[in-house]
PDB file of C-alpha atoms in Angstrom:
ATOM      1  CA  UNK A   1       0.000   0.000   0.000  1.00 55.00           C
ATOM      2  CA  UNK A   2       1.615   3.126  -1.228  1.00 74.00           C
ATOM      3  CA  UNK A   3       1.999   5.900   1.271  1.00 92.00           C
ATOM      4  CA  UNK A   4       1.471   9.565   0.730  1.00 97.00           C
ATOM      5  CA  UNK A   5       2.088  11.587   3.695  1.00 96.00           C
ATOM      6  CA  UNK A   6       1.008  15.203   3.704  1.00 97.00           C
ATOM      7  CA  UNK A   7       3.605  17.872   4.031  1.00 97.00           C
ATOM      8  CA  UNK A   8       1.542  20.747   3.869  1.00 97.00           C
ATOM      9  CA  UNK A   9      -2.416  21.886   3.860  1.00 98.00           C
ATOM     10  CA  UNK A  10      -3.545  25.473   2.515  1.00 98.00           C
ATOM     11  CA  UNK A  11      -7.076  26.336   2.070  1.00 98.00           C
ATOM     12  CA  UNK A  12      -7.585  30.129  -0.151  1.00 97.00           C
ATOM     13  CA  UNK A  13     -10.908  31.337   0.127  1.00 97.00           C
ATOM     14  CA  UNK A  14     -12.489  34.573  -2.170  1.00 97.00           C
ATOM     15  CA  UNK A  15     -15.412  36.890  -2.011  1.00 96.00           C
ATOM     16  CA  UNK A  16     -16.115  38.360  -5.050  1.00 95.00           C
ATOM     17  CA  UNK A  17     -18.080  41.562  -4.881  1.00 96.00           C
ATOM     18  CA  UNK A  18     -18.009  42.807  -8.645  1.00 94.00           C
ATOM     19  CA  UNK A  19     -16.161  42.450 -11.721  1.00 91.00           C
ATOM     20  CA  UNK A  20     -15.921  45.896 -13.110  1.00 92.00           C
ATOM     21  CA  UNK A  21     -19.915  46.115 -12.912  1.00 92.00           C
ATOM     22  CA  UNK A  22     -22.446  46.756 -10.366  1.00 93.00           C
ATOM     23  CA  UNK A  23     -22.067  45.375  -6.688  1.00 94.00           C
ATOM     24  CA  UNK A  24     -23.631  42.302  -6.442  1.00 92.00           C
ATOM     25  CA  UNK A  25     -26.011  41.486  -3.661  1.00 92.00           C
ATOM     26  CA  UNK A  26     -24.554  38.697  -2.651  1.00 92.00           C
ATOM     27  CA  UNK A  27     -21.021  38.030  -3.379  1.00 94.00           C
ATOM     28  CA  UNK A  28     -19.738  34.851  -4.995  1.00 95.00           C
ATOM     29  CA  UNK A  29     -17.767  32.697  -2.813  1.00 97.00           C
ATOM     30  CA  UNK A  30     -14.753  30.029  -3.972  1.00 97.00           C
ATOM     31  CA  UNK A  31     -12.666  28.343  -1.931  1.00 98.00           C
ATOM     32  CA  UNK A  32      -9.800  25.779  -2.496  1.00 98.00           C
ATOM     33  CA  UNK A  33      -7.886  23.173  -0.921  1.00 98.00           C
ATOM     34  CA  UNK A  34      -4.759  22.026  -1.240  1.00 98.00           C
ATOM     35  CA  UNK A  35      -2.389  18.980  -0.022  1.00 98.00           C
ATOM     36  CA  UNK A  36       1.133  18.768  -0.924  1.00 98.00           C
ATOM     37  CA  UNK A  37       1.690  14.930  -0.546  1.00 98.00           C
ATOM     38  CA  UNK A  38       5.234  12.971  -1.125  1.00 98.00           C
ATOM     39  CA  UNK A  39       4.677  10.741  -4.316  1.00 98.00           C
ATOM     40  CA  UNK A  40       5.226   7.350  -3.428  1.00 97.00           C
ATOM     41  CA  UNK A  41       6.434   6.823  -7.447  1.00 97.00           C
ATOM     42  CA  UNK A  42       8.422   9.698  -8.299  1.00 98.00           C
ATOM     43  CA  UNK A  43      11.342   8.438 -10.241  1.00 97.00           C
ATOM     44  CA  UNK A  44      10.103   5.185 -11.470  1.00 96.00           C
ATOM     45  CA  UNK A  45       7.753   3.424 -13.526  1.00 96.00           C
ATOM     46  CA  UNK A  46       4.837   1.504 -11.889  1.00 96.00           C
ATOM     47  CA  UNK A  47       2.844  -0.265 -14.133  1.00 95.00           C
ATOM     48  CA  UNK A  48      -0.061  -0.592 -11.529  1.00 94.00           C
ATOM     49  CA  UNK A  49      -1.224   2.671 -10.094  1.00 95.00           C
ATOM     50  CA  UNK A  50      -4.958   2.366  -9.861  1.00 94.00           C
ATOM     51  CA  UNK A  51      -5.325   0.585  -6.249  1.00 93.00           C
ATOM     52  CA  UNK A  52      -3.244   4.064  -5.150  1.00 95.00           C
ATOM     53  CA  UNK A  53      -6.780   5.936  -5.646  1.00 96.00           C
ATOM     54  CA  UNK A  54      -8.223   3.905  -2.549  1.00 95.00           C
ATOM     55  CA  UNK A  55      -4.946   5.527  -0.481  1.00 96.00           C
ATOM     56  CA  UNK A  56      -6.057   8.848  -1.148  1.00 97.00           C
ATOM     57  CA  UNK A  57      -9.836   8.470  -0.696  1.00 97.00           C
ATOM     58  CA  UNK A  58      -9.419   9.972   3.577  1.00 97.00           C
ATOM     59  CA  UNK A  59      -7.347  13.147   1.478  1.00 98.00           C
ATOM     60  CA  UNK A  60     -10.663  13.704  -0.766  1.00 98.00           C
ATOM     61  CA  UNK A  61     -13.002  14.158   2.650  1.00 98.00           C
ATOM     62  CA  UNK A  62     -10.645  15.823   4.137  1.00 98.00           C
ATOM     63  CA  UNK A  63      -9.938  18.269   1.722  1.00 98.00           C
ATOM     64  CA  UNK A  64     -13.690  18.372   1.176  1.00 98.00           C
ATOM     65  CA  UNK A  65     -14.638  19.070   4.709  1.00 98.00           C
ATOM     66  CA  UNK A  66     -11.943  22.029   4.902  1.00 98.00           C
ATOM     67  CA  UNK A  67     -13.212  23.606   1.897  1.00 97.00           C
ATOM     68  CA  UNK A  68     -16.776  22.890   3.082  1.00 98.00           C
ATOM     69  CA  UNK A  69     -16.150  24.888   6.326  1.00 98.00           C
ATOM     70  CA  UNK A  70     -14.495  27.669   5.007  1.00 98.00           C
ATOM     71  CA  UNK A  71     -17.565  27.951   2.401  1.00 98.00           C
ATOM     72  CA  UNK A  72     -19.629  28.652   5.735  1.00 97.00           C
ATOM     73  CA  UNK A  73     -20.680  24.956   6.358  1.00 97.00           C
ATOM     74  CA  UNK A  74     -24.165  24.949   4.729  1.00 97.00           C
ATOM     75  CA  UNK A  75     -23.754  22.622   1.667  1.00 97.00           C
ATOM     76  CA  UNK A  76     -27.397  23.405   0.660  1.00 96.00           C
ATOM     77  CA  UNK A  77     -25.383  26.607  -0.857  1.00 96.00           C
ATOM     78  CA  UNK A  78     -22.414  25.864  -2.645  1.00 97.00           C
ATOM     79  CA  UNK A  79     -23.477  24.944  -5.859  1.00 95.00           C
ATOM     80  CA  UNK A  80     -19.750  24.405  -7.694  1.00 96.00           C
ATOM     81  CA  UNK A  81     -16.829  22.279  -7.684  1.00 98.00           C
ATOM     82  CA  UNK A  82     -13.410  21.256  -9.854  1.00 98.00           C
ATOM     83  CA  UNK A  83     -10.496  19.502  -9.133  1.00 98.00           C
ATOM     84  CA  UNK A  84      -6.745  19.221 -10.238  1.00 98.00           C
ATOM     85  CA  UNK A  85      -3.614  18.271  -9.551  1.00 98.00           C
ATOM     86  CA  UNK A  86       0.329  19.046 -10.029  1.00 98.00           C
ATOM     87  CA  UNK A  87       2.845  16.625 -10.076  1.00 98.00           C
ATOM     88  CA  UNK A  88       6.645  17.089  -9.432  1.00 98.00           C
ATOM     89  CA  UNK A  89       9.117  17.077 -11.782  1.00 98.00           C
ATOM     90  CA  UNK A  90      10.097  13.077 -10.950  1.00 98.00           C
ATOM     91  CA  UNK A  91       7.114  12.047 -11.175  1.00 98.00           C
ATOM     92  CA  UNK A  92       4.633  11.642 -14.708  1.00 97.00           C
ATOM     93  CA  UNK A  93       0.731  13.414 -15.695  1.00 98.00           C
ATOM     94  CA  UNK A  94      -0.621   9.873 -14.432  1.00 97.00           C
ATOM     95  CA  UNK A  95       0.457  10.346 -10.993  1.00 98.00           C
ATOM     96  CA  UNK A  96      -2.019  13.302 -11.140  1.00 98.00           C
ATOM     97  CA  UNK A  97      -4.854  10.960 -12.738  1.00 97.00           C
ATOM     98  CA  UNK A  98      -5.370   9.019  -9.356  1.00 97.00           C
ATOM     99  CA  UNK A  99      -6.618  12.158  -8.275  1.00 98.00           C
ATOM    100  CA  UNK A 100      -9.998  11.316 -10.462  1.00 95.00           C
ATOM    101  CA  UNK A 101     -11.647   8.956  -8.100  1.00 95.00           C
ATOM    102  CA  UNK A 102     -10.685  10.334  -4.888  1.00 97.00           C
ATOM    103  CA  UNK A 103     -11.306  13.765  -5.022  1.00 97.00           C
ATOM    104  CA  UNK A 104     -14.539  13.705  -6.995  1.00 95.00           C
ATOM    105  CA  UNK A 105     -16.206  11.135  -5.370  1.00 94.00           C
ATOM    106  CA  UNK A 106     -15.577  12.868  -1.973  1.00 96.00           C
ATOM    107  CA  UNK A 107     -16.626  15.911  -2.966  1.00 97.00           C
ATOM    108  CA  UNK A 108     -19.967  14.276  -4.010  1.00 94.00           C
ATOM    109  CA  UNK A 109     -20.078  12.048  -1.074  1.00 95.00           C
ATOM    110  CA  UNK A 110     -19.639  15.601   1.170  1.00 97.00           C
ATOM    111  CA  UNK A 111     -22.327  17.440  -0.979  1.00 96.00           C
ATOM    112  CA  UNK A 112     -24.920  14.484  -1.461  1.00 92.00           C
ATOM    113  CA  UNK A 113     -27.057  14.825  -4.628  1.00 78.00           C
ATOM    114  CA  UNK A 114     -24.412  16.376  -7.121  1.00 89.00           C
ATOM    115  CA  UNK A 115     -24.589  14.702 -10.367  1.00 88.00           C
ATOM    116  CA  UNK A 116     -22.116  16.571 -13.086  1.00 91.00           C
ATOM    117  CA  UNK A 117     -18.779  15.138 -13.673  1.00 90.00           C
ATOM    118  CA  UNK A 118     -16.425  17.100 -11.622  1.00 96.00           C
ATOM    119  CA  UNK A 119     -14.291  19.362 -13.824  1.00 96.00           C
ATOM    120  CA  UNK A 120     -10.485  18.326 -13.859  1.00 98.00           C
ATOM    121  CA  UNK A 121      -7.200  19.363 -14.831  1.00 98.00           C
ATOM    122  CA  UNK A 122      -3.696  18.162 -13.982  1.00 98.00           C
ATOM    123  CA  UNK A 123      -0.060  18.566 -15.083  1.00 98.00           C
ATOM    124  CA  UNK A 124       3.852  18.369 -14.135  1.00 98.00           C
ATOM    125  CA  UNK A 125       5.000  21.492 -12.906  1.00 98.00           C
ATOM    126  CA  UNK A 126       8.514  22.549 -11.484  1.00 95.00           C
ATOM    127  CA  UNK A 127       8.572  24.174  -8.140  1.00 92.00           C
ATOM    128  CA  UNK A 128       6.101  27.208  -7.121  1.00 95.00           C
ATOM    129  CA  UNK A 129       3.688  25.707 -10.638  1.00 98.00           C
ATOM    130  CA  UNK A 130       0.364  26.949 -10.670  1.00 98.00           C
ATOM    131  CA  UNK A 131      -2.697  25.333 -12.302  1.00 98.00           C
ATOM    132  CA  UNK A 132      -6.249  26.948 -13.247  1.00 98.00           C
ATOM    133  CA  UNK A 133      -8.214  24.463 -11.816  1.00 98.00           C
ATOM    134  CA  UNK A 134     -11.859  24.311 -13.946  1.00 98.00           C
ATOM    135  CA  UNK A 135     -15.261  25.048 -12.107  1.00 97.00           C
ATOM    136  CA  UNK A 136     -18.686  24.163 -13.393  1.00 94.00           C
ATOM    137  CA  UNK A 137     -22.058  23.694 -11.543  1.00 92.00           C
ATOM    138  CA  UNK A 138     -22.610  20.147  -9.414  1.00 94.00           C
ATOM    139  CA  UNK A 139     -25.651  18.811 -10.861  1.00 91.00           C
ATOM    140  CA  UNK A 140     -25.159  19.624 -14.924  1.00 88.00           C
ATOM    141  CA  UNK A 141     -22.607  20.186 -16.654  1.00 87.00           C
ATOM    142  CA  UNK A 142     -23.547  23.315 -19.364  1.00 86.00           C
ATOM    143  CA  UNK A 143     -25.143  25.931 -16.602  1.00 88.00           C
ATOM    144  CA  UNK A 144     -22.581  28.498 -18.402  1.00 90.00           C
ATOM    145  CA  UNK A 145     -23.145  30.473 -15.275  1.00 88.00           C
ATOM    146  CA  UNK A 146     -20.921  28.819 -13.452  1.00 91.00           C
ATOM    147  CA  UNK A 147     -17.897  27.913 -15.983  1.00 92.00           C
ATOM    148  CA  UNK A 148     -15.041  29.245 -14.330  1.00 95.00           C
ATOM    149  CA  UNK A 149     -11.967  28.732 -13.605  1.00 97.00           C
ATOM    150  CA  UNK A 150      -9.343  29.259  -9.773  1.00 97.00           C
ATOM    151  CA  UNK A 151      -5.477  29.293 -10.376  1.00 98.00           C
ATOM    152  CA  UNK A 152      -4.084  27.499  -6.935  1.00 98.00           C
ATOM    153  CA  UNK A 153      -0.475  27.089  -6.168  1.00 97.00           C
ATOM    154  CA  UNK A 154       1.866  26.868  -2.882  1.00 96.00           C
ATOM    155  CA  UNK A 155       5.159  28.624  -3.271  1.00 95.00           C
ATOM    156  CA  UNK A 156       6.763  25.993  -2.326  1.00 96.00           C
ATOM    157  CA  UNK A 157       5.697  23.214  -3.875  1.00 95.00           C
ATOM    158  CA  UNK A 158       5.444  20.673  -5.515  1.00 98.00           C
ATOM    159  CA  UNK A 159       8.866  19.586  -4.946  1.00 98.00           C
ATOM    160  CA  UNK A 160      10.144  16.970  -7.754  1.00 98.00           C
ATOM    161  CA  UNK A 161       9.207  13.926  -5.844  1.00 98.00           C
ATOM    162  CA  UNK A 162       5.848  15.792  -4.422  1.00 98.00           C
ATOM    163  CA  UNK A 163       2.149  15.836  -5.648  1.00 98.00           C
ATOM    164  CA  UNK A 164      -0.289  18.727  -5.256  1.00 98.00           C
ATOM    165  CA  UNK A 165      -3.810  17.263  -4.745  1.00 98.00           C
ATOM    166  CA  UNK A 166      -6.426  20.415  -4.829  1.00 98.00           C
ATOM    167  CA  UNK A 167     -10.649  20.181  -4.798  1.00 98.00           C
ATOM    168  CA  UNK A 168     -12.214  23.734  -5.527  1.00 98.00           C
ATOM    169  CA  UNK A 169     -15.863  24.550  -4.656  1.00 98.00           C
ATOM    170  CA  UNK A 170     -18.122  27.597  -5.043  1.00 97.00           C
ATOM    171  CA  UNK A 171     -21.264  28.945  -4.438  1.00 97.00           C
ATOM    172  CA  UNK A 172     -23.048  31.096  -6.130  1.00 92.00           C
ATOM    173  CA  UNK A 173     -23.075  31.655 -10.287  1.00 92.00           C
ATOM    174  CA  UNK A 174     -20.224  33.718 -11.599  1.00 90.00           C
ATOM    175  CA  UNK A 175     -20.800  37.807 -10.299  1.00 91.00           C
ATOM    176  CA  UNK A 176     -22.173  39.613 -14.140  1.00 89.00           C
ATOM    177  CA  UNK A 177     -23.014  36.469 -15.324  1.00 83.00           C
ATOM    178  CA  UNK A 178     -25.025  37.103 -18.856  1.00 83.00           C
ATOM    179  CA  UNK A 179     -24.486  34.398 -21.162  1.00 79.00           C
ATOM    180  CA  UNK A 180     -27.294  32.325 -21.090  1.00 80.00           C
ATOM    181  CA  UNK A 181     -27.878  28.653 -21.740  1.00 79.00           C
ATOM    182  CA  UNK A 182     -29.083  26.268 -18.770  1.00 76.00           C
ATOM    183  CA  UNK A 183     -29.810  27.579 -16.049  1.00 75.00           C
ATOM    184  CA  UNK A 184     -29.404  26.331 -12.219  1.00 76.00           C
ATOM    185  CA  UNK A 185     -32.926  26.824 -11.708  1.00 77.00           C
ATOM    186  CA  UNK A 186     -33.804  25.050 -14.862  1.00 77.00           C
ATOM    187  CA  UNK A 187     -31.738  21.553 -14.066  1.00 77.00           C
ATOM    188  CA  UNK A 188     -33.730  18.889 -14.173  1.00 76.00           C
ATOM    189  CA  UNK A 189     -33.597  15.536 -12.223  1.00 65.00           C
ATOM    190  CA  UNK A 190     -31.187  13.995 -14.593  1.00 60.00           C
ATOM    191  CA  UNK A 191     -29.465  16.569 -16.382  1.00 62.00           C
ATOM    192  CA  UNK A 192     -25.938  15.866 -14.998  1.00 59.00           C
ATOM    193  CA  UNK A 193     -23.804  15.637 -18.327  1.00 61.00           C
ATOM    194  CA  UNK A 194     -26.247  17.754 -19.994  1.00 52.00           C
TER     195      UNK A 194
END
């Protein structure tokens, strides 16, 4: 059983109030949270990584509980999520991939009733990397209003034989949003991909 002990937890949380237009009522809230985590394959090939996704399954609920809290606790409101991941220069894009299971499926586990695929992105990054991790609405997938994106990073990180596992969640639609398509309010029971 591969090991991947944490070195370092950060959780960035935003209001946003406006975005060069009117104050909004309420301001859109995002949060993210990230692990840095030693990677248990950096510098070699391992031809069998999927049982590694079970290992990381108490990461996904705990990252999902600290982004949870600093969203104010109420699930009922946050409404958005994405995930990602950056892997250290020893290690390969795959590494990242066993993210897919464990973060999502906490996330969902944490929020109930979500449906949509969670939004992911991943790649190898050198020291101090960043990565836009995508957004888009729990329950269906083309609610435009809440495509988005939330660049995450920890200056000093990942570290060549070091993974950065983040989950991103949000409530609320994006502040101006005007570019209509599905909306929230018109998802329907099965909609998820849609």
């Amino acid at each position: 059983m591969p090991e991947f002990p944490i070195r370092k937890i950060a959780v960035l949380s935003e209001e946003i109030f406006h975005e060069g237009g009117p104050v909004a009522d309420v301001p859109r809230r995002r949060a993210a949270a990230m692990a840095v985590v030693r990677n248990p394959f950096a510098g070699r090939y391992v031809e069998d990584l999927q049982s590694a996704m079970d290992d990381l399954k108490p990461l996904g609920l705990l990252l999902s509980d600290r982004l949870i809290a600093a969203l104010g606790g109420d699930v009922k409101q946050i409404d958005g999520y994405g995930k990602g991941a950056i892997v250290g220069t020893a290690g390969e894009l795959e590494h990242g991939a066993l993210w897919h299971v464990p973060g999502g499926y906490a996330m969902r586990e944490r929020l109930g009733d979500a449906k949509a695929i969670v939004p992911s992105a991943k790649k190898v990054g050198a020291f101090g990397s960043k990565l836009d991790v995508p957004l888009g609405h729990i329950n269906a997938a083309y609610v435009r209003s809440h495509f988005d994106a939330m660049e995450v990073g920890i200056s000093d990180g990942p570290r060549p034989d070091e993974i950065l596992f983040c989950l991103a969640m949000t409530c609320g639609p994006r502040i101006h949003n005007r570019m209509g398509g599905l909306a929230a309010d018109g998802i329907k029971a099965w909609d998820g991909l849609r």
